[in-house]
Amino acid sequence: MDADLASGKYDKVVTRFPPEPNGYLHIGHTKAIALSFGLAEEYGGVTHLRFDDTNPLTEDTSYVDSIKEDIHWMGFDWGDRLHYASDYFERLYDWAVKLIRKGVAYVCHLTEEEIREYRGTVKEAGKPSPYRERSVEENLAEFEKMRRGEYKDGEATLRAKIDMANPNMKMRDPLMYRVRHAHHHNTGDKWCIYPMYDWAHGQSDAIEGITHSLCTLEFENNNELYRWFLEQLEVPTPPEQTEFARLALNYTVMSKRKLLELIEKKLVNGWNDPRIPTLSGLRRRGYTPAAIRAFVERVGVSKANSVVDLGMLEWAIREDLNYNAPRRMAVLDPLKVTITNYPEGQSEELDAVNNPEQPEAGTRKVPFGRTMFIERDDFMEDPPRKFFRLAPGREVRLRYAYFITCDEVVKDAEGNVTELNCTYDPATRGGDAPDGRKVKATLHWVSAEHAVNLEVRNYDRLFAVENPLAQKYKDNWLQALNPDSLEVLTHVKGEPSLAEMQPGDSCQFERKGYYCMDPDSSDGAPVFNRTVTLRDSWAKMQKKG
RNA sequence: UGGGGAUUGGUGUAAUGGCAACACGCCUGACUCUGGAUCAGGUAAUCGGGGUUCGACUCCCUGAUCCCCAGCCA
């Protein structure tokens, strides 16, 4: 762009984001969006949103709506520059007539199969269609017939007359139009012929005065054709296509086709399932636009195919939420604790910091009583040396509350620990010992009497393997799904303030992870989705053994 | 046995003829009322082989590997 502006090739920058409305946007699109919008902004230019709606069979307005919503959610705005390729159908038709008159386009009646045969292979030249040398008049008449609906689907196509022996397959007389008697979400039943991508795209760019048309690597072979059409039409200041590598993430799949398959086979719950990388899924998972944008910026842009580690996405959301998410206490796997020296029937409220990263976020009251819940894995009857948490005879701190010491372990007939009897030190109220003594661990807790019941959905990576589309999983990539990608906990105990949260709100469950309230929540039955766990060096140590 | 594109630490990107840098991860240590966060330090790379040059990730030659193209999808 620097060079183009400097040389005077263009005097401004105009980019476009051209989604096809046949699926939901995913995080890969965010890279394209951020690139096109970001670059234009950087160069003082503008970006158009243009729906590439040339295939009525797969496209729908519901997708148009979701795409617009997602782009806005991400914080990008196309202003009044909303376009549809279908707005240009008439113009495209006229241009096609122009090419016919020029003798570089013809109507072909080969069947789909024949076209494939005539095209040759990557290593052998194709051969010319028998319809290739028709007169301009005949082509004009035939094309008119196509438009009038005198041909059924598949009976005729308009093709560019280029070179059937071209080493670039895209240049072997590519199709410009096919007959499709189908209802279009935008143009209704006005048309029964629809332009192909290569014919519609570059010309739409030209019509809109796009200067830099950014697309992904698989269109590199189309670039020659992109330029050919523009040259034939003698567009004065033709746009320029530049390719970049699409974003790929490990432990997931990104293609709309694969995502659709997961949805249709009910392996995930729709386009906004928190396990898939659609923007609506990430949103429900608790990812913020800021984090997603920080992520795509960090990942960068190049022409090398690469796969980004999911850890980098997790880093981005942790960074955002660590700073912005209020802290709350929730016990995911409750173990009952009785404070035996705490008066029966008594309770009190203690001050808890809302967000240590933002002191101005203040404090809240958290109730404390005789009967408490702590996390089951915060207690070990026979702890290994590096385990700092609660154990028989050991003293730990209940965060913002008191030091407690475990006196007695109660078990059931099978020997499972069912509850603990502890004593607290009233002098440590608030969490500090006046005598200066230290404890090695601080646990989160919830008062049994005041607890709200929560449903918690712990999400994990969708696939158990880095690359489910690797050769070894070829035809059974679904076998590579992670069976534990969703764990539903229904007996979670949360502090009372959690009842006041709204769907979409995020918080950190202290020492556990970041959670986002799900829209499935109802009054008295809050549901929380795990966005991402906290880094857990204890878990890491355990893994290493 | 065609054409196009690519190759820098474990991962993703910089450096485009002049000290291979940044981020994530990982490893140490410090600090800590989250085994979180933070802070300090560390680990680790130019696909191979030739050549040009005072000097090469960068230019040239050669080889290897990977990706894309044979939809009336985009």
PDB file of N, CA, C and O (backbone and C1' of nucleotides) in Angstrom, chain A residues 54 122-123 154 169 175 178 180 197 219 221 299 306 327 357 386 388-389 397 430-431 508 511 535 537 540, chain B residues 1-3 5-7 11-14 23-24 26-27 33-37 67-74:
ATOM      1  N   THR A  54     -23.650 -15.018  -4.599  1.00  0.00           N
ATOM      2  CA  THR A  54     -23.849 -15.442  -5.989  1.00  0.00           C
ATOM      3  C   THR A  54     -24.333 -16.875  -6.111  1.00  0.00           C
ATOM      4  O   THR A  54     -24.486 -17.391  -7.206  1.00  0.00           O
ATOM      5  N   VAL A 122      -4.238 -31.377 -14.364  1.00  0.00           N
ATOM      6  CA  VAL A 122      -3.180 -30.436 -14.031  1.00  0.00           C
ATOM      7  C   VAL A 122      -1.948 -30.672 -14.900  1.00  0.00           C
ATOM      8  O   VAL A 122      -1.142 -29.771 -15.109  1.00  0.00           O
ATOM      9  N   LYS A 123      -1.809 -31.881 -15.387  1.00  0.00           N
ATOM     10  CA  LYS A 123      -0.598 -32.186 -16.163  1.00  0.00           C
ATOM     11  C   LYS A 123      -0.833 -32.303 -17.665  1.00  0.00           C
ATOM     12  O   LYS A 123       0.113 -32.379 -18.441  1.00  0.00           O
ATOM     13  N   GLY A 154     -28.102 -26.494 -15.806  1.00  0.00           N
ATOM     14  CA  GLY A 154     -27.073 -27.371 -16.364  1.00  0.00           C
ATOM     15  C   GLY A 154     -27.026 -27.448 -17.870  1.00  0.00           C
ATOM     16  O   GLY A 154     -26.115 -28.038 -18.435  1.00  0.00           O
ATOM     17  N   MET A 169      -5.083 -23.947 -14.394  1.00  0.00           N
ATOM     18  CA  MET A 169      -6.406 -24.522 -14.674  1.00  0.00           C
ATOM     19  C   MET A 169      -7.512 -23.470 -14.669  1.00  0.00           C
ATOM     20  O   MET A 169      -8.526 -23.612 -15.341  1.00  0.00           O
ATOM     21  N   LEU A 175     -16.006 -20.812 -16.291  1.00  0.00           N
ATOM     22  CA  LEU A 175     -17.423 -20.477 -16.358  1.00  0.00           C
ATOM     23  C   LEU A 175     -17.649 -19.091 -15.754  1.00  0.00           C
ATOM     24  O   LEU A 175     -17.078 -18.750 -14.728  1.00  0.00           O
ATOM     25  N   ARG A 178     -23.863 -19.762 -14.690  1.00  0.00           N
ATOM     26  CA  ARG A 178     -24.537 -21.041 -14.802  1.00  0.00           C
ATOM     27  C   ARG A 178     -26.026 -20.795 -14.629  1.00  0.00           C
ATOM     28  O   ARG A 178     -26.437 -19.773 -14.027  1.00  0.00           O
ATOM     29  N   ARG A 180     -29.444 -21.430 -12.928  1.00  0.00           N
ATOM     30  CA  ARG A 180     -29.930 -21.919 -11.631  1.00  0.00           C
ATOM     31  C   ARG A 180     -31.321 -21.349 -11.425  1.00  0.00           C
ATOM     32  O   ARG A 180     -31.469 -20.180 -11.092  1.00  0.00           O
ATOM     33  N   TYR A 197     -18.078 -17.039  -8.876  1.00  0.00           N
ATOM     34  CA  TYR A 197     -17.206 -16.221  -8.025  1.00  0.00           C
ATOM     35  C   TYR A 197     -16.225 -15.369  -8.821  1.00  0.00           C
ATOM     36  O   TYR A 197     -16.125 -14.162  -8.618  1.00  0.00           O
ATOM     37  N   PHE A 219      -6.750 -18.535  -3.221  1.00  0.00           N
ATOM     38  CA  PHE A 219      -7.184 -17.783  -4.403  1.00  0.00           C
ATOM     39  C   PHE A 219      -6.003 -17.298  -5.253  1.00  0.00           C
ATOM     40  O   PHE A 219      -6.190 -16.538  -6.194  1.00  0.00           O
ATOM     41  N   ASN A 221      -4.298 -18.852  -7.372  1.00  0.00           N
ATOM     42  CA  ASN A 221      -4.448 -19.271  -8.766  1.00  0.00           C
ATOM     43  C   ASN A 221      -5.506 -18.454  -9.500  1.00  0.00           C
ATOM     44  O   ASN A 221      -5.537 -18.429 -10.723  1.00  0.00           O
ATOM     45  N   VAL A 299      -0.911 -12.722  16.350  1.00  0.00           N
ATOM     46  CA  VAL A 299      -0.632 -13.814  15.427  1.00  0.00           C
ATOM     47  C   VAL A 299       0.037 -13.299  14.151  1.00  0.00           C
ATOM     48  O   VAL A 299       0.866 -13.970  13.548  1.00  0.00           O
ATOM     49  N   SER A 306       0.234 -21.810   8.415  1.00  0.00           N
ATOM     50  CA  SER A 306       0.703 -22.133   9.754  1.00  0.00           C
ATOM     51  C   SER A 306      -0.484 -22.460  10.634  1.00  0.00           C
ATOM     52  O   SER A 306      -1.625 -22.172  10.300  1.00  0.00           O
ATOM     53  N   ARG A 327     -13.831 -10.759  40.765  1.00  0.00           N
ATOM     54  CA  ARG A 327     -13.585 -12.064  41.389  1.00  0.00           C
ATOM     55  C   ARG A 327     -14.786 -12.468  42.217  1.00  0.00           C
ATOM     56  O   ARG A 327     -15.415 -11.618  42.868  1.00  0.00           O
ATOM     57  N   GLU A 357      -6.693  -6.351  40.638  1.00  0.00           N
ATOM     58  CA  GLU A 357      -6.035  -5.597  39.569  1.00  0.00           C
ATOM     59  C   GLU A 357      -6.604  -4.186  39.471  1.00  0.00           C
ATOM     60  O   GLU A 357      -6.030  -3.330  38.806  1.00  0.00           O
ATOM     61  N   LYS A 386       4.610 -31.560  48.488  1.00  0.00           N
ATOM     62  CA  LYS A 386       4.379 -30.271  47.843  1.00  0.00           C
ATOM     63  C   LYS A 386       2.929 -29.769  47.933  1.00  0.00           C
ATOM     64  O   LYS A 386       2.595 -28.743  47.396  1.00  0.00           O
ATOM     65  N   PHE A 388       0.166 -27.926  49.605  1.00  0.00           N
ATOM     66  CA  PHE A 388       0.151 -26.907  50.652  1.00  0.00           C
ATOM     67  C   PHE A 388      -1.213 -26.719  51.310  1.00  0.00           C
ATOM     68  O   PHE A 388      -1.342 -25.972  52.261  1.00  0.00           O
ATOM     69  N   ARG A 389      -2.230 -27.326  50.730  1.00  0.00           N
ATOM     70  CA  ARG A 389      -3.587 -27.024  51.171  1.00  0.00           C
ATOM     71  C   ARG A 389      -3.967 -27.768  52.463  1.00  0.00           C
ATOM     72  O   ARG A 389      -3.128 -28.239  53.199  1.00  0.00           O
ATOM     73  N   ARG A 397      -5.785 -20.655  55.340  1.00  0.00           N
ATOM     74  CA  ARG A 397      -6.655 -19.494  55.409  1.00  0.00           C
ATOM     75  C   ARG A 397      -7.855 -19.677  54.493  1.00  0.00           C
ATOM     76  O   ARG A 397      -7.719 -20.180  53.384  1.00  0.00           O
ATOM     77  N   GLY A 430     -10.729 -11.615  58.797  1.00  0.00           N
ATOM     78  CA  GLY A 430     -10.257 -10.830  57.658  1.00  0.00           C
ATOM     79  C   GLY A 430      -9.115 -11.522  56.932  1.00  0.00           C
ATOM     80  O   GLY A 430      -8.825 -11.233  55.783  1.00  0.00           O
ATOM     81  N   GLY A 431      -8.473 -12.467  57.633  1.00  0.00           N
ATOM     82  CA  GLY A 431      -7.464 -13.264  56.946  1.00  0.00           C
ATOM     83  C   GLY A 431      -6.029 -13.031  57.374  1.00  0.00           C
ATOM     84  O   GLY A 431      -5.122 -13.578  56.778  1.00  0.00           O
ATOM     85  N   GLN A 508     -14.297 -14.065  37.522  1.00  0.00           N
ATOM     86  CA  GLN A 508     -13.357 -15.137  37.817  1.00  0.00           C
ATOM     87  C   GLN A 508     -13.847 -15.889  39.032  1.00  0.00           C
ATOM     88  O   GLN A 508     -14.119 -15.273  40.064  1.00  0.00           O
ATOM     89  N   ARG A 511      -9.351 -18.930  41.959  1.00  0.00           N
ATOM     90  CA  ARG A 511      -8.475 -20.112  41.918  1.00  0.00           C
ATOM     91  C   ARG A 511      -8.940 -21.171  40.919  1.00  0.00           C
ATOM     92  O   ARG A 511      -8.345 -22.234  40.804  1.00  0.00           O
ATOM     93  N   ARG A 535      -4.195 -20.313  35.025  1.00  0.00           N
ATOM     94  CA  ARG A 535      -2.979 -21.126  34.951  1.00  0.00           C
ATOM     95  C   ARG A 535      -2.875 -21.851  36.288  1.00  0.00           C
ATOM     96  O   ARG A 535      -3.184 -21.298  37.333  1.00  0.00           O
ATOM     97  N   SER A 537      -0.253 -24.005  38.372  1.00  0.00           N
ATOM     98  CA  SER A 537       1.072 -24.631  38.465  1.00  0.00           C
ATOM     99  C   SER A 537       1.057 -25.870  39.343  1.00  0.00           C
ATOM    100  O   SER A 537       1.916 -26.724  39.231  1.00  0.00           O
ATOM    101  N   LYS A 540       0.090 -28.584  37.037  1.00  0.00           N
ATOM    102  CA  LYS A 540       1.229 -28.862  36.170  1.00  0.00           C
ATOM    103  C   LYS A 540       2.254 -29.745  36.867  1.00  0.00           C
ATOM    104  O   LYS A 540       2.795 -30.692  36.306  1.00  0.00           O
TER     105      LYS A 540
ATOM    106  P     U B   1       9.578 -36.399 -16.804  1.00  0.00           P
ATOM    107  O5'   U B   1       8.499 -35.364 -16.268  1.00  0.00           O
ATOM    108  C5'   U B   1       7.468 -34.954 -17.184  1.00  0.00           C
ATOM    109  C4'   U B   1       6.172 -34.938 -16.451  1.00  0.00           C
ATOM    110  C3'   U B   1       6.203 -34.130 -15.163  1.00  0.00           C
ATOM    111  O3'   U B   1       5.965 -32.758 -15.426  1.00  0.00           O
ATOM    112  C1'   U B   1       5.162 -36.242 -14.782  1.00  0.00           C
ATOM    113  P     G B   2       6.341 -31.671 -14.334  1.00  0.00           P
ATOM    114  O5'   G B   2       5.423 -30.468 -14.824  1.00  0.00           O
ATOM    115  C5'   G B   2       5.303 -30.185 -16.223  1.00  0.00           C
ATOM    116  C4'   G B   2       4.213 -29.165 -16.427  1.00  0.00           C
ATOM    117  C3'   G B   2       4.288 -27.952 -15.512  1.00  0.00           C
ATOM    118  O3'   G B   2       5.167 -26.971 -16.038  1.00  0.00           O
ATOM    119  C1'   G B   2       2.104 -28.818 -15.450  1.00  0.00           C
ATOM    120  P     G B   3       5.985 -26.049 -14.996  1.00  0.00           P
ATOM    121  O5'   G B   3       4.854 -25.104 -14.420  1.00  0.00           O
ATOM    122  C5'   G B   3       4.183 -24.181 -15.291  1.00  0.00           C
ATOM    123  C4'   G B   3       3.040 -23.539 -14.573  1.00  0.00           C
ATOM    124  C3'   G B   3       3.382 -22.835 -13.266  1.00  0.00           C
ATOM    125  O3'   G B   3       3.935 -21.553 -13.478  1.00  0.00           O
ATOM    126  C1'   G B   3       1.461 -24.159 -12.947  1.00  0.00           C
ATOM    127  P     G B   5       4.392 -17.593  -7.755  1.00  0.00           P
ATOM    128  O5'   G B   5       4.044 -18.076  -6.272  1.00  0.00           O
ATOM    129  C5'   G B   5       3.166 -17.310  -5.476  1.00  0.00           C
ATOM    130  C4'   G B   5       2.866 -18.030  -4.194  1.00  0.00           C
ATOM    131  C3'   G B   5       3.995 -18.188  -3.194  1.00  0.00           C
ATOM    132  O3'   G B   5       4.249 -16.995  -2.487  1.00  0.00           O
ATOM    133  C1'   G B   5       2.777 -20.200  -3.328  1.00  0.00           C
ATOM    134  P     A B   6       5.765 -16.752  -1.958  1.00  0.00           P
ATOM    135  O5'   A B   6       5.924 -17.811  -0.774  1.00  0.00           O
ATOM    136  C5'   A B   6       5.262 -17.606   0.452  1.00  0.00           C
ATOM    137  C4'   A B   6       5.281 -18.871   1.276  1.00  0.00           C
ATOM    138  C3'   A B   6       6.594 -19.225   1.961  1.00  0.00           C
ATOM    139  O3'   A B   6       6.777 -18.482   3.147  1.00  0.00           O
ATOM    140  C1'   A B   6       5.642 -21.160   1.003  1.00  0.00           C
ATOM    141  P     U B   7       8.286 -18.151   3.615  1.00  0.00           P
ATOM    142  O5'   U B   7       8.734 -19.500   4.336  1.00  0.00           O
ATOM    143  C5'   U B   7       7.903 -20.086   5.348  1.00  0.00           C
ATOM    144  C4'   U B   7       8.511 -21.393   5.789  1.00  0.00           C
ATOM    145  C3'   U B   7       9.922 -21.272   6.351  1.00  0.00           C
ATOM    146  O3'   U B   7      10.095 -22.142   7.457  1.00  0.00           O
ATOM    147  C1'   U B   7       9.930 -22.751   4.510  1.00  0.00           C
ATOM    148  P     U B  11       7.593 -25.720  15.852  1.00  0.00           P
ATOM    149  O5'   U B  11       6.431 -24.801  16.422  1.00  0.00           O
ATOM    150  C5'   U B  11       5.113 -25.315  16.617  1.00  0.00           C
ATOM    151  C4'   U B  11       4.188 -24.189  17.009  1.00  0.00           C
ATOM    152  C3'   U B  11       4.209 -22.976  16.098  1.00  0.00           C
ATOM    153  O3'   U B  11       3.406 -23.158  14.942  1.00  0.00           O
ATOM    154  C1'   U B  11       4.359 -22.259  18.333  1.00  0.00           C
ATOM    155  P     G B  12       3.840 -22.460  13.567  1.00  0.00           P
ATOM    156  O5'   G B  12       3.469 -20.937  13.819  1.00  0.00           O
ATOM    157  C5'   G B  12       2.110 -20.569  14.000  1.00  0.00           C
ATOM    158  C4'   G B  12       2.006 -19.112  14.346  1.00  0.00           C
ATOM    159  C3'   G B  12       2.732 -18.164  13.413  1.00  0.00           C
ATOM    160  O3'   G B  12       2.008 -17.970  12.213  1.00  0.00           O
ATOM    161  C1'   G B  12       3.108 -17.521  15.648  1.00  0.00           C
ATOM    162  P     U B  13       2.715 -17.249  10.971  1.00  0.00           P
ATOM    163  O5'   U B  13       3.076 -15.854  11.629  1.00  0.00           O
ATOM    164  C5'   U B  13       3.786 -14.896  10.905  1.00  0.00           C
ATOM    165  C4'   U B  13       4.072 -13.741  11.830  1.00  0.00           C
ATOM    166  C3'   U B  13       5.181 -12.823  11.355  1.00  0.00           C
ATOM    167  O3'   U B  13       4.657 -11.863  10.444  1.00  0.00           O
ATOM    168  C1'   U B  13       5.560 -13.372  13.617  1.00  0.00           C
ATOM    169  P     A B  14       5.681 -11.191   9.464  1.00  0.00           P
ATOM    170  O5'   A B  14       6.713 -10.573  10.512  1.00  0.00           O
ATOM    171  C5'   A B  14       7.864  -9.972  10.050  1.00  0.00           C
ATOM    172  C4'   A B  14       8.436  -9.095  11.118  1.00  0.00           C
ATOM    173  C3'   A B  14       9.757  -8.486  10.695  1.00  0.00           C
ATOM    174  O3'   A B  14       9.519  -7.311   9.941  1.00  0.00           O
ATOM    175  C1'   A B  14      10.011  -9.462  12.833  1.00  0.00           C
ATOM    176  P     A B  23       8.571  -9.677  24.450  1.00  0.00           P
ATOM    177  O5'   A B  23       7.282 -10.473  23.949  1.00  0.00           O
ATOM    178  C5'   A B  23       6.036  -9.801  23.805  1.00  0.00           C
ATOM    179  C4'   A B  23       5.016 -10.752  23.223  1.00  0.00           C
ATOM    180  C3'   A B  23       4.845 -12.056  23.986  1.00  0.00           C
ATOM    181  O3'   A B  23       4.001 -11.914  25.112  1.00  0.00           O
ATOM    182  C1'   A B  23       5.025 -12.513  21.683  1.00  0.00           C
ATOM    183  P     C B  24       4.166 -12.903  26.352  1.00  0.00           P
ATOM    184  O5'   C B  24       3.600 -14.291  25.790  1.00  0.00           O
ATOM    185  C5'   C B  24       2.224 -14.429  25.476  1.00  0.00           C
ATOM    186  C4'   C B  24       1.954 -15.783  24.865  1.00  0.00           C
ATOM    187  C3'   C B  24       2.427 -16.977  25.691  1.00  0.00           C
ATOM    188  O3'   C B  24       1.520 -17.304  26.728  1.00  0.00           O
ATOM    189  C1'   C B  24       3.066 -17.278  23.449  1.00  0.00           C
ATOM    190  P     C B  26       3.625 -23.085  30.133  1.00  0.00           P
ATOM    191  O5'   C B  26       5.100 -23.669  30.033  1.00  0.00           O
ATOM    192  C5'   C B  26       5.319 -24.955  29.466  1.00  0.00           C
ATOM    193  C4'   C B  26       6.805 -25.200  29.344  1.00  0.00           C
ATOM    194  C3'   C B  26       7.617 -24.932  30.592  1.00  0.00           C
ATOM    195  O3'   C B  26       7.567 -26.018  31.493  1.00  0.00           O
ATOM    196  C1'   C B  26       8.684 -23.925  28.745  1.00  0.00           C
ATOM    197  P     C B  27       7.621 -25.733  33.070  1.00  0.00           P
ATOM    198  O5'   C B  27       9.154 -25.383  33.313  1.00  0.00           O
ATOM    199  C5'   C B  27      10.150 -26.354  33.019  1.00  0.00           C
ATOM    200  C4'   C B  27      11.513 -25.764  33.290  1.00  0.00           C
ATOM    201  C3'   C B  27      11.667 -25.074  34.640  1.00  0.00           C
ATOM    202  O3'   C B  27      11.937 -25.991  35.674  1.00  0.00           O
ATOM    203  C1'   C B  27      12.546 -23.687  32.939  1.00  0.00           C
ATOM    204  P     C B  33       0.459 -12.103  51.618  1.00  0.00           P
ATOM    205  O5'   C B  33      -1.000 -12.734  51.792  1.00  0.00           O
ATOM    206  C5'   C B  33      -1.175 -14.118  51.597  1.00  0.00           C
ATOM    207  C4'   C B  33      -2.516 -14.365  50.944  1.00  0.00           C
ATOM    208  C3'   C B  33      -2.862 -13.401  49.822  1.00  0.00           C
ATOM    209  O3'   C B  33      -3.590 -14.116  48.843  1.00  0.00           O
ATOM    210  C1'   C B  33      -4.581 -13.419  51.410  1.00  0.00           C
ATOM    211  P     U B  34      -2.984 -14.375  47.410  1.00  0.00           P
ATOM    212  O5'   U B  34      -4.190 -15.114  46.715  1.00  0.00           O
ATOM    213  C5'   U B  34      -4.906 -16.131  47.394  1.00  0.00           C
ATOM    214  C4'   U B  34      -5.329 -17.191  46.413  1.00  0.00           C
ATOM    215  C3'   U B  34      -4.194 -17.705  45.531  1.00  0.00           C
ATOM    216  O3'   U B  34      -4.440 -19.061  45.223  1.00  0.00           O
ATOM    217  C1'   U B  34      -5.852 -16.739  44.181  1.00  0.00           C
ATOM    218  P     G B  35      -3.503 -20.194  45.776  1.00  0.00           P
ATOM    219  O5'   G B  35      -2.393 -20.401  44.672  1.00  0.00           O
ATOM    220  C5'   G B  35      -1.209 -19.621  44.655  1.00  0.00           C
ATOM    221  C4'   G B  35      -0.193 -20.294  43.771  1.00  0.00           C
ATOM    222  C3'   G B  35      -0.741 -20.646  42.391  1.00  0.00           C
ATOM    223  O3'   G B  35       0.344 -20.661  41.464  1.00  0.00           O
ATOM    224  C1'   G B  35      -0.180 -22.622  43.559  1.00  0.00           C
ATOM    225  P     G B  36       0.656 -19.355  40.617  1.00  0.00           P
ATOM    226  O5'   G B  36      -0.734 -18.697  40.197  1.00  0.00           O
ATOM    227  C5'   G B  36      -1.555 -19.302  39.205  1.00  0.00           C
ATOM    228  C4'   G B  36      -2.610 -18.317  38.773  1.00  0.00           C
ATOM    229  C3'   G B  36      -2.084 -17.035  38.157  1.00  0.00           C
ATOM    230  O3'   G B  36      -1.815 -17.188  36.773  1.00  0.00           O
ATOM    231  C1'   G B  36      -3.675 -16.505  39.796  1.00  0.00           C
ATOM    232  P     A B  37      -0.604 -16.389  36.108  1.00  0.00           P
ATOM    233  O5'   A B  37      -0.843 -14.866  36.525  1.00  0.00           O
ATOM    234  C5'   A B  37      -1.832 -14.085  35.878  1.00  0.00           C
ATOM    235  C4'   A B  37      -1.879 -12.712  36.517  1.00  0.00           C
ATOM    236  C3'   A B  37      -0.589 -11.910  36.435  1.00  0.00           C
ATOM    237  O3'   A B  37      -0.470 -11.234  35.204  1.00  0.00           O
ATOM    238  C1'   A B  37      -1.400 -11.855  38.654  1.00  0.00           C
ATOM    239  P     C B  67       0.739 -31.151   2.217  1.00  0.00           P
ATOM    240  O5'   C B  67       0.209 -29.686   1.869  1.00  0.00           O
ATOM    241  C5'   C B  67      -0.367 -28.871   2.872  1.00  0.00           C
ATOM    242  C4'   C B  67      -0.690 -27.512   2.295  1.00  0.00           C
ATOM    243  C3'   C B  67      -1.540 -27.528   1.038  1.00  0.00           C
ATOM    244  O3'   C B  67      -2.913 -27.693   1.325  1.00  0.00           O
ATOM    245  C1'   C B  67       0.273 -26.061   0.724  1.00  0.00           C
ATOM    246  P     C B  68      -3.864 -28.383   0.248  1.00  0.00           P
ATOM    247  O5'   C B  68      -4.024 -27.241  -0.862  1.00  0.00           O
ATOM    248  C5'   C B  68      -4.632 -26.003  -0.543  1.00  0.00           C
ATOM    249  C4'   C B  68      -4.592 -25.107  -1.759  1.00  0.00           C
ATOM    250  C3'   C B  68      -5.149 -25.712  -3.028  1.00  0.00           C
ATOM    251  O3'   C B  68      -6.558 -25.628  -3.056  1.00  0.00           O
ATOM    252  C1'   C B  68      -3.096 -24.669  -3.505  1.00  0.00           C
ATOM    253  P     C B  69      -7.387 -26.764  -3.828  1.00  0.00           P
ATOM    254  O5'   C B  69      -7.111 -26.393  -5.344  1.00  0.00           O
ATOM    255  C5'   C B  69      -7.642 -25.196  -5.906  1.00  0.00           C
ATOM    256  C4'   C B  69      -7.249 -25.100  -7.344  1.00  0.00           C
ATOM    257  C3'   C B  69      -7.594 -26.315  -8.181  1.00  0.00           C
ATOM    258  O3'   C B  69      -8.933 -26.253  -8.618  1.00  0.00           O
ATOM    259  C1'   C B  69      -5.376 -25.603  -8.652  1.00  0.00           C
ATOM    260  P     A B  70      -9.873 -27.529  -8.467  1.00  0.00           P
ATOM    261  O5'   A B  70      -9.576 -28.309  -9.826  1.00  0.00           O
ATOM    262  C5'   A B  70      -9.983 -27.753 -11.063  1.00  0.00           C
ATOM    263  C4'   A B  70     -10.039 -28.836 -12.102  1.00  0.00           C
ATOM    264  C3'   A B  70     -10.812 -30.082 -11.700  1.00  0.00           C
ATOM    265  O3'   A B  70     -12.204 -29.903 -11.925  1.00  0.00           O
ATOM    266  C1'   A B  70      -8.744 -30.712 -12.638  1.00  0.00           C
ATOM    267  P     G B  71     -13.259 -30.615 -10.974  1.00  0.00           P
ATOM    268  O5'   G B  71     -13.568 -29.586  -9.792  1.00  0.00           O
ATOM    269  C5'   G B  71     -13.955 -28.278 -10.086  1.00  0.00           C
ATOM    270  C4'   G B  71     -15.479 -28.199 -10.130  1.00  0.00           C
ATOM    271  C3'   G B  71     -16.001 -26.827 -10.493  1.00  0.00           C
ATOM    272  O3'   G B  71     -17.230 -27.018 -11.186  1.00  0.00           O
ATOM    273  C1'   G B  71     -16.904 -27.506  -8.447  1.00  0.00           C
ATOM    274  P     C B  72     -17.275 -26.812 -12.737  1.00  0.00           P
ATOM    275  O5'   C B  72     -18.632 -25.971 -12.804  1.00  0.00           O
ATOM    276  C5'   C B  72     -18.704 -24.668 -12.266  1.00  0.00           C
ATOM    277  C4'   C B  72     -20.151 -24.296 -11.983  1.00  0.00           C
ATOM    278  C3'   C B  72     -20.809 -25.213 -10.961  1.00  0.00           C
ATOM    279  O3'   C B  72     -21.744 -24.415 -10.256  1.00  0.00           O
ATOM    280  C1'   C B  72     -22.003 -25.292 -12.980  1.00  0.00           C
ATOM    281  P     C B  73     -21.920 -24.637  -8.684  1.00  0.00           P
ATOM    282  O5'   C B  73     -20.447 -24.542  -8.108  1.00  0.00           O
ATOM    283  C5'   C B  73     -19.919 -23.311  -7.747  1.00  0.00           C
ATOM    284  C4'   C B  73     -20.030 -23.137  -6.250  1.00  0.00           C
ATOM    285  C3'   C B  73     -19.472 -21.849  -5.707  1.00  0.00           C
ATOM    286  O3'   C B  73     -20.425 -20.807  -5.839  1.00  0.00           O
ATOM    287  C1'   C B  73     -18.718 -23.664  -4.398  1.00  0.00           C
ATOM    288  P     A B  74     -19.987 -19.397  -6.401  1.00  0.00           P
ATOM    289  O5'   A B  74     -19.151 -18.772  -5.194  1.00  0.00           O
ATOM    290  C5'   A B  74     -19.766 -18.562  -3.932  1.00  0.00           C
ATOM    291  C4'   A B  74     -18.683 -18.365  -2.902  1.00  0.00           C
ATOM    292  C3'   A B  74     -17.683 -17.260  -3.245  1.00  0.00           C
ATOM    293  O3'   A B  74     -18.156 -15.991  -2.840  1.00  0.00           O
ATOM    294  C1'   A B  74     -16.513 -19.220  -2.629  1.00  0.00           C
TER     295        A B  74
END
